[in-house]
CSV table of C-alpha atoms and ligand atoms in Angstrom, one decimal:
chain,number,residue,atom,x,y,z
A,45,MET,CA,-1.8,26.2,-8.8
A,46,TYR,CA,-2.4,24.6,-6.3
A,47,ASP,CA,-0.4,25.5,-3.0
A,48,LEU,CA,0.3,21.6,-2.5
A,49,ILE,CA,-0.8,18.4,-4.1
A,50,ILE,CA,-0.4,15.1,-3.3
A,51,ILE,CA,0.4,11.9,-4.5
A,52,GLY,CA,-1.7,9.1,-2.4
A,53,SER,CA,-5.3,8.9,-0.8
A,54,GLY,CA,-3.9,6.4,2.1
A,55,PRO,CA,-3.5,8.0,5.5
A,56,ALA,CA,-0.1,9.5,4.9
A,57,GLY,CA,-2.0,11.6,1.6
A,58,MET,CA,-5.6,12.4,3.7
A,59,THR,CA,-3.4,13.6,6.3
A,60,ALA,CA,-1.2,15.6,4.7
A,61,GLY,CA,-4.4,17.2,3.5
A,62,ILE,CA,-6.3,17.7,7.0
A,63,TYR,CA,-2.9,19.9,8.0
A,64,ALA,CA,-2.3,21.7,4.8
A,65,VAL,CA,-5.8,23.1,4.1
A,66,ARG,CA,-5.4,24.1,7.7
A,67,ARG,CA,-2.8,26.3,6.4
A,68,GLU,CA,-5.1,27.6,4.1
A,69,MET,CA,-2.5,26.0,1.3
A,70,LYS,CA,-5.0,25.3,-1.9
A,71,THR,CA,-4.4,21.6,-1.4
A,72,LEU,CA,-5.7,18.4,-4.5
A,73,ILE,CA,-5.1,15.0,-2.9
A,74,ILE,CA,-4.4,12.5,-6.1
A,75,GLY,CA,-5.1,8.9,-5.3
A,76,LYS,CA,-6.1,5.4,-6.7
A,77,GLU,CA,-7.5,4.2,-4.3
A,78,VAL,CA,-9.0,6.2,-0.4
A,79,GLY,CA,-7.3,4.0,2.1
A,80,GLY,CA,-4.3,2.4,0.6
A,81,GLN,CA,-3.5,-0.6,1.8
A,82,MET,CA,-5.7,0.0,5.1
A,83,VAL,CA,-8.0,-1.6,2.4
A,84,TRP,CA,-6.7,-5.0,3.1
A,85,ALA,CA,-6.9,-4.9,6.4
A,86,SER,CA,-9.7,-5.8,8.0
A,87,GLU,CA,-10.0,-4.2,12.1
A,88,ILE,CA,-6.8,-2.1,13.2
A,89,GLU,CA,-6.3,-2.6,17.2
A,90,ASN,CA,-3.9,0.3,17.4
A,91,TYR,CA,-5.5,2.9,16.6
A,92,PRO,CA,-5.4,5.4,19.4
A,93,GLY,CA,-8.9,6.7,19.9
A,94,PHE,CA,-10.9,3.2,18.6
A,95,GLU,CA,-10.0,0.0,20.6
A,96,LYS,CA,-10.9,-1.9,17.5
A,97,ILE,CA,-12.2,-0.4,14.5
A,98,LYS,CA,-13.4,-2.2,11.4
A,99,SER,CA,-10.3,-0.6,8.3
A,100,PHE,CA,-13.8,0.6,5.5
A,101,GLU,CA,-15.1,2.3,8.8
A,102,LEU,CA,-12.2,4.2,10.1
A,103,ILE,CA,-11.2,5.2,6.2
A,104,ASN,CA,-14.7,6.2,5.7
A,105,LYS,CA,-13.8,8.7,8.7
A,106,PHE,CA,-10.6,10.3,7.2
A,107,LYS,CA,-11.7,10.8,4.1
A,108,GLN,CA,-15.0,12.7,5.5
A,109,GLN,CA,-12.8,14.7,7.6
A,110,THR,CA,-10.8,15.0,4.8
A,111,LEU,CA,-13.8,16.5,2.0
A,112,ASN,CA,-14.9,19.0,5.3
A,113,PHE,CA,-12.0,21.0,5.4
A,114,GLY,CA,-11.6,21.0,1.8
A,115,VAL,CA,-9.2,19.2,0.9
A,116,GLU,CA,-10.2,18.5,-2.8
A,117,MET,CA,-9.7,14.8,-3.8
A,118,LYS,CA,-9.3,13.0,-7.4
A,119,ASP,CA,-9.4,9.3,-7.5
A,120,ASP,CA,-6.3,9.1,-10.7
A,121,GLU,CA,-3.2,8.0,-10.8
A,122,VAL,CA,-0.1,10.3,-11.3
A,123,LYS,CA,1.6,8.5,-14.2
A,124,LEU,CA,4.3,11.5,-14.5
A,125,VAL,CA,5.6,14.6,-12.6
A,126,GLU,CA,7.7,17.5,-14.0
A,127,LYS,CA,9.5,20.7,-13.3
A,128,ALA,CA,9.1,23.7,-15.3
A,129,GLU,CA,11.6,26.1,-14.8
A,130,ASP,CA,10.5,28.8,-12.4
A,131,GLY,CA,10.0,25.5,-10.0
A,132,HIS,CA,6.7,24.2,-9.4
A,133,PHE,CA,5.6,21.2,-10.3
A,134,ILE,CA,3.8,19.8,-13.1
A,135,LEU,CA,1.9,16.2,-12.5
A,136,HIS,CA,-0.6,14.2,-15.2
A,137,THR,CA,-3.1,11.7,-14.7
A,138,ASN,CA,-4.0,10.0,-18.3
A,139,ARG,CA,-7.1,12.1,-18.6
A,140,GLU,CA,-5.5,15.7,-16.9
A,141,THR,CA,-2.5,18.1,-16.0
A,142,PHE,CA,-2.4,19.7,-12.8
A,143,GLU,CA,-0.1,22.5,-11.4
A,144,ALA,CA,1.2,23.0,-8.1
A,145,LYS,CA,3.9,25.4,-5.9
A,146,THR,CA,5.0,22.0,-4.0
A,147,VAL,CA,4.3,17.7,-4.0
A,148,ILE,CA,3.9,15.1,-1.2
A,149,VAL,CA,4.9,11.9,-2.3
A,150,ALA,CA,2.8,10.1,-0.1
A,151,MET,CA,2.6,6.5,-2.7
A,152,GLY,CA,2.9,4.1,-0.4
A,153,LEU,CA,3.4,0.2,-1.3
A,154,SER,CA,2.5,-2.1,-3.7
A,155,PRO,CA,2.3,-5.8,-3.9
A,156,ARG,CA,5.2,-7.6,-4.6
A,157,ARG,CA,5.2,-10.5,-8.3
A,158,LEU,CA,5.8,-13.6,-7.6
A,159,ALA,CA,6.5,-14.0,-11.2
A,160,VAL,CA,4.9,-16.9,-12.3
A,161,GLU,CA,3.8,-18.0,-15.7
A,162,GLY,CA,0.2,-17.6,-15.4
A,163,GLU,CA,0.4,-14.5,-12.3
A,164,VAL,CA,-0.3,-11.3,-14.7
A,165,GLU,CA,-2.8,-13.3,-17.5
A,166,PHE,CA,-5.0,-14.2,-14.3
A,167,ASN,CA,-4.7,-11.4,-11.6
A,168,GLY,CA,-8.6,-10.9,-10.9
A,169,ARG,CA,-10.1,-14.2,-12.6
A,170,GLY,CA,-8.3,-16.2,-9.5
A,171,VAL,CA,-5.0,-14.4,-8.7
A,172,SER,CA,-5.5,-11.8,-5.6
A,173,TYR,CA,-3.4,-9.6,-3.8
A,174,CYS,CA,-5.8,-9.1,-0.7
A,175,ALA,CA,-7.0,-11.9,1.0
A,176,ASN,CA,-9.7,-9.6,2.9
A,177,CYS,CA,-11.0,-8.0,-0.4
A,178,ASP,CA,-11.8,-11.6,-2.7
A,179,GLY,CA,-11.5,-14.0,0.3
A,180,PRO,CA,-15.4,-14.0,-0.1
A,181,PHE,CA,-15.8,-14.8,-3.9
A,182,PHE,CA,-14.3,-18.2,-2.5
A,183,LYS,CA,-17.0,-19.3,-0.5
A,184,ASN,CA,-16.5,-23.6,-0.2
A,185,LYS,CA,-13.4,-23.5,-3.2
A,186,LYS,CA,-10.4,-24.6,-3.2
A,187,VAL,CA,-7.5,-21.6,-3.2
A,188,ALA,CA,-3.3,-21.1,-2.1
A,189,VAL,CA,-1.7,-19.1,-0.3
A,190,VAL,CA,1.7,-17.6,-1.2
A,191,GLY,CA,4.1,-16.7,0.9
A,192,GLY,CA,5.4,-17.4,4.5
A,193,GLY,CA,5.1,-13.8,6.8
A,194,ASN,CA,2.8,-12.6,8.9
A,195,SER,CA,0.4,-11.3,5.9
A,196,ALA,CA,0.4,-14.7,4.3
A,197,LEU,CA,-0.2,-16.4,7.0
A,198,ASP,CA,-2.8,-13.9,8.1
A,199,ALA,CA,-4.4,-14.6,4.7
A,200,ALA,CA,-4.8,-18.3,5.3
A,201,GLU,CA,-6.2,-17.7,8.4
A,202,VAL,CA,-8.8,-15.6,7.1
A,203,LEU,CA,-9.2,-18.0,3.8
A,204,SER,CA,-9.9,-21.1,6.1
A,205,LYS,CA,-12.9,-19.6,7.9
A,206,ILE,CA,-14.0,-18.8,4.0
A,207,ALA,CA,-12.8,-21.9,1.5
A,208,SER,CA,-12.8,-25.3,1.9
A,209,GLN,CA,-9.5,-26.1,1.3
A,210,VAL,CA,-6.7,-23.9,1.6
A,211,TYR,CA,-2.8,-24.8,0.4
A,212,LEU,CA,0.3,-22.4,2.3
A,213,VAL,CA,2.5,-22.6,0.2
A,214,HIS,CA,6.3,-21.2,1.0
A,215,HIS,CA,9.3,-21.5,-0.4
A,216,SER,CA,11.5,-22.3,2.3
A,217,ALA,CA,11.9,-24.4,5.1
A,218,SER,CA,9.7,-22.2,8.1
A,219,PHE,CA,7.5,-19.4,8.3
A,220,LYS,CA,8.8,-16.0,9.2
A,221,ALA,CA,5.5,-14.7,11.2
A,222,PHE,CA,4.4,-13.8,15.2
A,223,ASP,CA,4.4,-17.5,16.9
A,224,SER,CA,0.4,-17.3,17.8
A,225,LEU,CA,-0.3,-16.9,14.1
A,226,ILE,CA,1.8,-20.2,13.3
A,227,ASP,CA,0.1,-22.0,15.5
A,228,GLU,CA,-3.4,-20.3,14.5
A,229,VAL,CA,-2.6,-21.9,11.2
A,230,LYS,CA,-1.0,-25.4,12.0
A,231,SER,CA,-4.4,-25.6,14.3
A,232,ARG,CA,-6.4,-25.3,11.2
A,233,GLU,CA,-7.9,-28.6,9.6
A,234,ASN,CA,-8.4,-27.2,6.2
A,235,ILE,CA,-4.6,-26.0,5.8
A,236,GLU,CA,-2.3,-28.0,4.2
A,237,ILE,CA,1.4,-26.5,4.9
A,238,MET,CA,4.1,-27.1,2.1
A,239,LEU,CA,7.2,-25.9,3.2
A,240,ASN,CA,10.3,-25.9,0.7
A,241,THR,CA,8.1,-25.4,-2.0
A,242,ASP,CA,7.9,-22.8,-5.1
A,243,ILE,CA,5.4,-22.4,-7.1
A,244,LYS,CA,6.1,-22.9,-11.5
A,245,SER,CA,3.2,-22.1,-12.7
A,246,ILE,CA,-0.7,-20.9,-12.5
A,247,GLU,CA,-2.5,-22.4,-15.0
A,248,GLY,CA,-6.5,-22.6,-16.8
A,249,ALA,CA,-8.3,-21.7,-19.8
A,250,ASN,CA,-10.3,-18.7,-18.9
A,251,LYS,CA,-9.7,-18.4,-14.9
A,252,VAL,CA,-8.1,-19.8,-12.4
A,253,GLU,CA,-7.7,-24.2,-12.3
A,254,LYS,CA,-4.3,-25.3,-11.1
A,255,ILE,CA,-0.9,-24.6,-10.4
A,256,LYS,CA,2.3,-26.5,-10.9
A,257,ILE,CA,4.2,-27.0,-7.8
A,258,TYR,CA,7.3,-28.2,-7.1
A,259,ASN,CA,8.8,-29.5,-3.7
A,260,LYS,CA,12.6,-28.8,-3.4
A,261,SER,CA,13.4,-31.5,-0.5
A,262,ASP,CA,12.1,-34.6,-2.3
A,263,GLU,CA,12.5,-32.5,-5.6
A,264,THR,CA,9.5,-34.1,-7.0
A,265,GLU,CA,6.4,-31.9,-9.6
A,266,LYS,CA,2.8,-31.9,-8.3
A,267,VAL,CA,-0.3,-30.4,-10.3
A,268,ILE,CA,-3.2,-29.3,-7.8
A,269,GLU,CA,-6.4,-28.2,-8.9
A,270,LEU,CA,-7.7,-25.2,-7.3
A,271,ASP,CA,-10.1,-21.7,-7.6
A,272,GLY,CA,-7.3,-19.0,-6.6
A,273,VAL,CA,-4.3,-18.3,-5.5
A,274,PHE,CA,-3.4,-15.4,-3.5
A,275,ILE,CA,-0.2,-14.1,-3.7
A,276,GLU,CA,1.0,-12.2,-0.2
A,277,VAL,CA,4.9,-12.4,-0.8
A,278,GLY,CA,5.6,-8.6,0.1
A,279,ARG,CA,5.5,-4.8,-0.6
A,280,ILE,CA,7.2,-2.7,-2.4
A,281,ALA,CA,7.7,0.2,-3.2
A,282,SER,CA,7.2,1.6,-7.1
A,283,THR,CA,9.0,5.1,-7.3
A,284,ASP,CA,9.7,5.2,-10.3
A,285,LEU,CA,7.4,8.1,-11.3
A,286,VAL,CA,9.8,10.0,-8.9
A,287,ALA,CA,13.1,8.8,-9.9
A,288,ASP,CA,14.7,11.9,-11.1
A,289,PHE,CA,13.8,14.0,-7.9
A,290,VAL,CA,14.8,11.6,-4.9
A,291,ASP,CA,17.4,9.5,-3.7
A,292,ARG,CA,16.5,6.0,-3.2
A,293,ASN,CA,17.7,3.0,-0.8
A,294,GLU,CA,18.3,-0.1,-2.4
A,295,LYS,CA,14.5,-0.7,-1.9
A,296,HIS,CA,13.7,2.0,-4.0
A,297,GLN,CA,12.1,3.7,-0.5
A,298,ILE,CA,12.6,7.9,-0.6
A,299,ILE,CA,15.6,8.7,2.0
A,300,VAL,CA,13.8,11.8,3.3
A,301,ASN,CA,15.5,14.1,6.5
A,302,SER,CA,13.6,15.1,9.8
A,303,LYS,CA,11.7,17.0,8.2
A,304,THR,CA,10.6,14.8,5.2
A,305,GLU,CA,12.3,17.2,2.5
A,306,THR,CA,13.9,14.9,-0.9
A,307,LYS,CA,16.3,16.1,-2.4
A,308,THR,CA,14.3,18.6,-5.0
A,309,PRO,CA,13.5,21.4,-3.0
A,310,GLY,CA,9.5,21.7,-2.7
A,311,LEU,CA,8.8,17.6,-2.9
A,312,PHE,CA,8.3,15.9,0.1
A,313,ALA,CA,7.6,12.5,1.0
A,314,ALA,CA,5.8,10.8,3.7
A,315,GLY,CA,4.6,7.2,5.0
A,316,ASP,CA,5.6,3.4,3.9
A,317,VAL,CA,7.1,4.9,0.7
A,318,THR,CA,10.0,6.7,2.5
A,319,ASP,CA,13.1,5.1,4.3
A,320,CYS,CA,11.6,4.9,7.7
A,321,GLU,CA,11.5,1.6,9.4
A,322,PHE,CA,8.8,0.8,10.2
A,323,LYS,CA,4.9,0.4,8.4
A,324,GLN,CA,1.6,1.9,10.5
A,325,ILE,CA,-1.0,3.9,10.2
A,326,THR,CA,0.4,6.4,13.1
A,327,ILE,CA,3.9,6.6,11.9
A,328,ALA,CA,2.8,7.7,8.2
A,329,MET,CA,0.3,10.2,9.9
A,330,GLY,CA,3.1,11.2,11.6
A,331,GLN,CA,5.5,11.7,8.9
A,332,ALA,CA,2.5,13.1,6.7
A,333,THR,CA,2.1,16.0,8.8
A,334,VAL,CA,5.5,17.0,8.9
A,335,ALA,CA,5.5,16.9,5.0
A,336,ALA,CA,2.0,19.4,5.2
A,337,LEU,CA,4.2,21.9,7.6
A,338,SER,CA,7.3,21.5,5.6
A,339,ALA,CA,5.5,22.6,2.4
A,340,TYR,CA,4.0,25.5,4.3
A,341,GLN,CA,7.4,26.5,5.6
A,342,TYR,CA,9.0,25.9,2.1
A,343,LEU,CA,6.3,28.4,0.4
A,344,GLN,CA,6.3,31.0,3.2
A,345,LEU,CA,10.0,31.2,2.9
A,346,LYS,CA,9.6,31.0,-0.4
A,347,ASN,CA,7.7,34.3,-0.8
A,348,GLY,CA,9.4,36.0,2.0
A,349,SER,CA,7.5,35.6,4.8
A,350,ASN,CA,9.1,34.9,8.6
A,351,PHE,CA,8.1,30.9,9.5
A,352,VAL,CA,6.4,30.9,12.5
A,353,ALA,CA,6.0,27.5,14.0
A,354,LYS,CA,2.9,27.1,15.5
A,355,ASN,CA,1.9,24.6,17.9
A,356,TYR,CA,-2.2,23.7,17.1
B,179,LIG,C1,-3.2,-6.1,5.8
B,179,LIG,C2,-2.0,-5.2,6.1
B,179,LIG,C3,-3.1,-5.5,7.2
B,179,LIG,C4,-2.8,-3.5,8.2
B,179,LIG,N1,-2.9,-3.5,9.3
B,179,LIG,C5,-2.4,-2.4,10.2
B,179,LIG,C6,-2.4,-2.2,11.5
B,179,LIG,O1,-3.3,-3.1,12.2
B,179,LIG,N2,-1.9,-1.1,11.9
B,179,LIG,C7,-1.4,-0.6,11.6
B,179,LIG,O2,-0.9,0.9,11.7
B,179,LIG,N3,-1.2,-1.1,10.0
B,179,LIG,C8,-1.3,-1.4,9.7
B,179,LIG,N4,-0.8,-2.0,8.0
B,179,LIG,C9,0.2,-0.7,7.7
B,179,LIG,C10,-0.6,0.8,7.1
B,179,LIG,O3,-1.7,-0.3,6.9
B,179,LIG,C11,0.1,1.0,6.2
B,179,LIG,O4,1.9,2.0,7.1
B,179,LIG,C12,-0.2,2.9,5.9
B,179,LIG,O5,-1.6,2.2,5.1
B,179,LIG,C13,0.8,3.2,5.3
B,179,LIG,O6,0.2,4.6,4.5
B,179,LIG,P1,0.6,5.4,3.5
B,179,LIG,O7,-0.6,6.2,2.9
B,179,LIG,O8,2.1,5.7,3.4
B,179,LIG,O9,0.6,4.4,2.7
B,179,LIG,P2,-0.8,3.5,1.7
B,179,LIG,O10,-1.4,2.9,2.6
B,179,LIG,O11,-0.1,2.1,0.7
B,179,LIG,O12,-1.0,4.5,-0.1
B,179,LIG,C14,-0.9,4.8,-0.6
B,179,LIG,C15,-1.8,5.7,-1.8
B,179,LIG,O13,-1.0,5.8,-2.9
B,179,LIG,C16,-1.5,5.0,-4.1
B,179,LIG,N5,-0.6,5.3,-5.4
B,179,LIG,C17,0.3,4.7,-5.3
B,179,LIG,N6,0.8,5.4,-6.5
B,179,LIG,C18,0.1,6.4,-7.2
B,179,LIG,C19,-0.1,7.2,-8.3
B,179,LIG,N7,1.5,7.1,-8.9
B,179,LIG,N8,-0.9,7.9,-8.2
B,179,LIG,C20,-1.8,8.3,-7.3
B,179,LIG,N9,-1.9,7.3,-6.3
B,179,LIG,C21,-1.0,6.7,-6.4
B,179,LIG,C22,-1.7,4.1,-3.7
B,179,LIG,O14,-2.9,3.4,-4.6
B,179,LIG,C23,-2.8,3.9,-2.2
B,179,LIG,O15,-4.5,4.4,-2.2
B,179,LIG,C24,-1.4,-3.1,8.2
B,179,LIG,C25,-0.8,-3.1,6.2
B,179,LIG,C26,-1.3,-3.9,5.3
B,179,LIG,C27,-1.2,-4.4,4.6
């Protein structure tokens, strides 16, 4: 029986783990991918203490510190969460079952699907949701980036240095991104911008070979031959796993109070998965700190001790 199980091994999950073991809580993190969304970033420039640091380097530092403190970490996906009659939690992965007195949900955000024909079929065979991870596979090839926000323009900029040609396909008439990034993208000779354009399908034999696009301005359809499609149309909270235990907003983000409590005693949430308006590493970590201390306090009060908040 763990005192605490944390679902998710992004910055929120690892921070919660560090704080929990420092309170002598027997703690397990179950996470699909260590580092979470940080894996998709290349460099981080707003994490205090490092003017600029490669994201994989920061992830390794987080992981090392988490393990050094004695947090157990498992690379796995939680598939089912149940509550026993005495109030403790039972978490199932495909292979194992774990029990805990408290849970912190730190599942972050995952890429939004485009929902077009061929997207699922060619996932990993030309369709990608991470330019920083998969970009190098497309050296001197032709790719499309779908989307019009900062992530899409950032992906187009990164890919323009690797691929021979980048088509930036956006369904509306203007971008929603930083002006400096838009200017940068417009200045790249090998980026062709296609506004007001929808992708109708992604096609090929064994891997991506072409996309069919529809220009809504002149109502024309066109086929573009290419090797890869990078989908960058935002990120969503996939929280159905804990739907019975929490209240969620219209974006399926978990609603928490200032102590990161949910409607279920003993179950807390932290990081991008919550309804906090801003999504950043330091915010996720701050919320995770609160969550770990709240979980500790919850157990102390349950055990009849007077919780004394210590500021260290
Ligand atoms: C391209 C990009 C660049 C960014 N750049 C910056 C930046 O420069 N500075 C900054 O502050 N922020 C940046 N961010 C945002 C930052 O990465 C996030 O705010 C932060 O990672 C949120 O941390 P988190 O731990 O809450 O969630 P996440 O990082 O999303 O981690 C959640 C983890 O939970 C796992 N998980 C989900 N469901 C389950 C399950 N059922 N079982 C087990 N594990 C599960 C996920 O696989 C993931 O590993 C960037 C984000 C992106 C996408």
